[in-house]
C-alpha positions as semicolon CSV with decimal commas, in nm:
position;residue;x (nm);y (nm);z (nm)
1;X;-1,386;0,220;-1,185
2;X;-1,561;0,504;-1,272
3;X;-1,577;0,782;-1,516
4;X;-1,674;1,161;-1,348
5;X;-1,944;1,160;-1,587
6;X;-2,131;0,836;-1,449
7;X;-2,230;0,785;-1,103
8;X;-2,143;0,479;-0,932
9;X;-2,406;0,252;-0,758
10;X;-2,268;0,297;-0,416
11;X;-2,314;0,672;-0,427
12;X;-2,676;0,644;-0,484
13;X;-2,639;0,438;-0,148
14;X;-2,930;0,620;0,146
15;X;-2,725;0,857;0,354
16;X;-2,743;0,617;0,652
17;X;-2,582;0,312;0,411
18;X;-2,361;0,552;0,211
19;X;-2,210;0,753;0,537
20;X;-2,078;0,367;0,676
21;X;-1,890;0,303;0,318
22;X;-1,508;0,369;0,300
23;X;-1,540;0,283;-0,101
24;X;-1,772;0,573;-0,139
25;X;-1,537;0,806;0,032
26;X;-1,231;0,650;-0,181
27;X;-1,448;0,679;-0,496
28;X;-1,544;1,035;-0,402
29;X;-1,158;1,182;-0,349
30;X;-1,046;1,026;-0,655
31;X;-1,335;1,231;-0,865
32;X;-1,234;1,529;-0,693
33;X;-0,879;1,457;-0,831
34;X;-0,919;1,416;-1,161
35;X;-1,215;1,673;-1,217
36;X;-0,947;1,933;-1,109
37;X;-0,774;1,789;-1,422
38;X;-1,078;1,798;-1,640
39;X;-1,099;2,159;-1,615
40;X;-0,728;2,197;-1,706
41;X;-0,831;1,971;-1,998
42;X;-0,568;1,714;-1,876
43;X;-0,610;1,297;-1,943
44;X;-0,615;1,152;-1,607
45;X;-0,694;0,855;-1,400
46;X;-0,650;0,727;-1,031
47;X;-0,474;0,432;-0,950
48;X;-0,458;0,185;-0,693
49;X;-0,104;0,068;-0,626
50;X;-0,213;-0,234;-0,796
51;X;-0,239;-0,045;-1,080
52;X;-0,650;-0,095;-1,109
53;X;-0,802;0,236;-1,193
54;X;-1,085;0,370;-0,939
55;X;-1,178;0,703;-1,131
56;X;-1,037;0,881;-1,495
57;X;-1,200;1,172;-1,661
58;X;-1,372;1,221;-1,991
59;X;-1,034;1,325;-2,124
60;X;-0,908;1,073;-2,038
61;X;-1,216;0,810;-2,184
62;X;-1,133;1,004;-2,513
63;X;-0,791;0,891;-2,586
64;X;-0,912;0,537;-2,632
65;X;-0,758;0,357;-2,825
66;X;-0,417;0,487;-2,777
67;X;-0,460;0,444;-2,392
68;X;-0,790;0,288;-2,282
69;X;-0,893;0,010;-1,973
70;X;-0,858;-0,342;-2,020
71;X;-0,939;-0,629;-1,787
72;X;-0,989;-0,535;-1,422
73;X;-0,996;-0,168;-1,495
74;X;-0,584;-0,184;-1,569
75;X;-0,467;0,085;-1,778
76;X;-0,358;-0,013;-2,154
77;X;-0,153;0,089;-2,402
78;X;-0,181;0,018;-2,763
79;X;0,154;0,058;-2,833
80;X;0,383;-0,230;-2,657
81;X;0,678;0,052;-2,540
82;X;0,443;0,260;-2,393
83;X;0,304;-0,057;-2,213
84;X;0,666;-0,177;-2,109
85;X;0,762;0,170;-1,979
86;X;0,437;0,192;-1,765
87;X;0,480;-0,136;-1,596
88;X;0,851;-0,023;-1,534
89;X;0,677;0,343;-1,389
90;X;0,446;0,162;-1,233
91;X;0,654;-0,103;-1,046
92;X;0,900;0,166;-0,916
93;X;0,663;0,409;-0,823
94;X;0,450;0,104;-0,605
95;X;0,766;0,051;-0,442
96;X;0,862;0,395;-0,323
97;X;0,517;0,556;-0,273
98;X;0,645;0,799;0,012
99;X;0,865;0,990;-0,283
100;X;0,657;1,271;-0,481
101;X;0,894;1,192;-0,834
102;X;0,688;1,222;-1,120
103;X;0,842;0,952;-1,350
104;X;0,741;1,033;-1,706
105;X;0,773;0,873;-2,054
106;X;0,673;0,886;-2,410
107;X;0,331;0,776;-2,553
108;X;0,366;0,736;-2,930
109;X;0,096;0,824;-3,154
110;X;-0,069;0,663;-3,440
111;X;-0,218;0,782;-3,796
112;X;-0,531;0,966;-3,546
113;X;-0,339;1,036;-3,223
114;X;-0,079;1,285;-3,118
115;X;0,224;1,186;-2,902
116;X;0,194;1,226;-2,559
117;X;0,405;1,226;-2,248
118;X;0,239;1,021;-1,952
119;X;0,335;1,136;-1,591
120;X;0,261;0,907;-1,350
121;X;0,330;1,004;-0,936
122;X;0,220;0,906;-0,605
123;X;-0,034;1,063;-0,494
124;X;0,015;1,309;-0,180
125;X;0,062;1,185;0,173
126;X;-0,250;1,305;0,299
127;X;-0,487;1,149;-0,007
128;X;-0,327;0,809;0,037
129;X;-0,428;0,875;0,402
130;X;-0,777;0,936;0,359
131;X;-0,766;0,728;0,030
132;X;-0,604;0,404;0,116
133;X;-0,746;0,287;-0,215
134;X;-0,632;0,555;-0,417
135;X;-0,220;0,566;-0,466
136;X;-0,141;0,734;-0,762
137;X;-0,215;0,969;-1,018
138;X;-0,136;0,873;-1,416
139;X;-0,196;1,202;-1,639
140;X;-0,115;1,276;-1,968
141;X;0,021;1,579;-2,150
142;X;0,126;1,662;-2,525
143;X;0,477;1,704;-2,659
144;X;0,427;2,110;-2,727
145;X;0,602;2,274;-2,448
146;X;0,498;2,574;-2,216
147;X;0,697;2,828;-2,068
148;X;0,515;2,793;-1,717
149;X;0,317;2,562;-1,550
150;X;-0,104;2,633;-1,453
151;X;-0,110;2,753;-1,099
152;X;-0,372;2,516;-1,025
153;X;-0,164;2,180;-1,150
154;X;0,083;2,245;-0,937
155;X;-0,126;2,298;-0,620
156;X;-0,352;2,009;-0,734
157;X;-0,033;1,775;-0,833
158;X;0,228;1,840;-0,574
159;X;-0,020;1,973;-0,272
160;X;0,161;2,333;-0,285
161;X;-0,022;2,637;-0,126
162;X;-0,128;2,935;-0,372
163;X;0,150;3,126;-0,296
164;X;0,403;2,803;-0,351
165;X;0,230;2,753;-0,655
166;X;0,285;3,141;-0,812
167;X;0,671;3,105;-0,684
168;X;0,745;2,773;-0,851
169;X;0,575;2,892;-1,191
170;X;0,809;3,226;-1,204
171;X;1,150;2,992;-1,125
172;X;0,988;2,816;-1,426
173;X;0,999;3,159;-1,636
174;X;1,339;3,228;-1,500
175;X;1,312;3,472;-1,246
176;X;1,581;3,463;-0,972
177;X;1,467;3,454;-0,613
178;X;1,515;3,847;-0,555
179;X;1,326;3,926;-0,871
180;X;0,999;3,732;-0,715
181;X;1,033;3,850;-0,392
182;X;1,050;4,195;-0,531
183;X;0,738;4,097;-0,798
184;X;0,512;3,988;-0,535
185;X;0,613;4,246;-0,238
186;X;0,750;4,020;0,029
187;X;1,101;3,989;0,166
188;X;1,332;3,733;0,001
189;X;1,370;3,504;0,294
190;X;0,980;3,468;0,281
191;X;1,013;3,343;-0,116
192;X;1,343;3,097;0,050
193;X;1,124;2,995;0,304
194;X;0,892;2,902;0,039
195;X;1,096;2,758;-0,182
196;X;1,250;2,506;0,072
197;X;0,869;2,401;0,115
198;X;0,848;2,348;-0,244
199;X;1,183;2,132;-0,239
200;X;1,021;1,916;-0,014
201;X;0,673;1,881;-0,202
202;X;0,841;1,780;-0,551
203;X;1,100;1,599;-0,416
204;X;1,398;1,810;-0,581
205;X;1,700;1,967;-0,406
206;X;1,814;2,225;-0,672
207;X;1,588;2,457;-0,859
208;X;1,731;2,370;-1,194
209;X;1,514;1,998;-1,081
210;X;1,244;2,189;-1,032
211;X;1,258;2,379;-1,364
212;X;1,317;2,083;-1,538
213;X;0,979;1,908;-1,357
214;X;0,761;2,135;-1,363
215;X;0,812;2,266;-1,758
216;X;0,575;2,063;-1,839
217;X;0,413;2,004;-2,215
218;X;0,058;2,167;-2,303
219;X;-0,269;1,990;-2,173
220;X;-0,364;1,754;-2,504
């Protein structure tokens, strides 16, 4: 497993050694996903369906001991309801790794640690493709909640386009689908079309689901 702020062995491979490793490639995409979440200031760490972490970010690294690696790079929780509910997360999201539900759950805190909602999802089609390794995505977020989403979570999380992204924050703020259309310029079937595609992404049918997924808490 490694942190973004180390570099593993096999990327100091020679080009010629380091171009024939699939690890490299695995350990590569799984930086790239939780560095996005570094600059959003947002606990993370890839998973294998396993559970065996491959990559976490300095945020993440910092919530030790309230949520830290044990044996075999498997993610650990100091307190044992957090731990339960993760296994339980964890089991049902290995065995349904084609849905995009985000199943969430409470992280307690201590005398020195804030609570914390984990949010753990399978990762998108196409980075399990190119990422056998890599086949989900465990972040964490705080119990203070936002009125939108970041822009950039949502295309980083759920694999939405920019202008996917900007739609699904403003259902988040309450706009109706004629007041977005109207705020960004384009006809309303353009903002449907676009919200179908976002049904599909999050795995919602109804956009009070996707209000209620994607008001998420504040980065910790």
């Amino acid at each position: 497993m490694t942190s973004i702020t180390e570099v593993p062995t096999v990327l100091q491979l020679p080009p010629a050694h380091a171009a024939m490793s699939p690890i490299r490639m695995d350990i590569e995409r799984a930086w790239m996903t939780v560095s996005v979440l570094q600059m959003l200031k947002l606990p993370a760490a890839v998973l294998t369906a396993n559970g065996r972490a491959v990559a976490s970010n300095p945020a993440f690294d910092a919530c030790a001991p309230q949520i830290c690696l044990g044996s075999c790079h498997r993610i650990q929780f100091a307190a044992l309801s957090a731990q339960a509910r993760y296994d339980d997360a964890r089991a049902s999201a290995r065995a349904d790794l084609l849905s995009q539900r985000d199943r969430s759950f409470a992280v307690p805190g201590d005398g020195t640690s804030l609570p914390m909602v984990a949010h753990l999802r399978p990762l998108p089609d196409i980075e399990r493709n190119l990422s056998p390794s890599a086949a989900l995505l465990l972040f964490f977020t705080s119990v203070v909640p936002q009125r939108a989403p970041d822009e950039r979570l949502l295309v980083a999380l759920f694999d939405l386009t920019a202008a996917e992204a900007r739609v699904a924050s403003r259902l988040v703020e309450g706009q109706s689908v004629t007041a977005i259309a109207r705020a960004f310029g384009v006809a309303t079937s353009t903002v449907r079309s676009q919200l179908k595609s976002i049904f599909g992404k999050t795995g919602t049918r109804r956009q009070a689901e996707i209000v209620s997924l994607l008001a998420t808490p504040h980065c910790v």
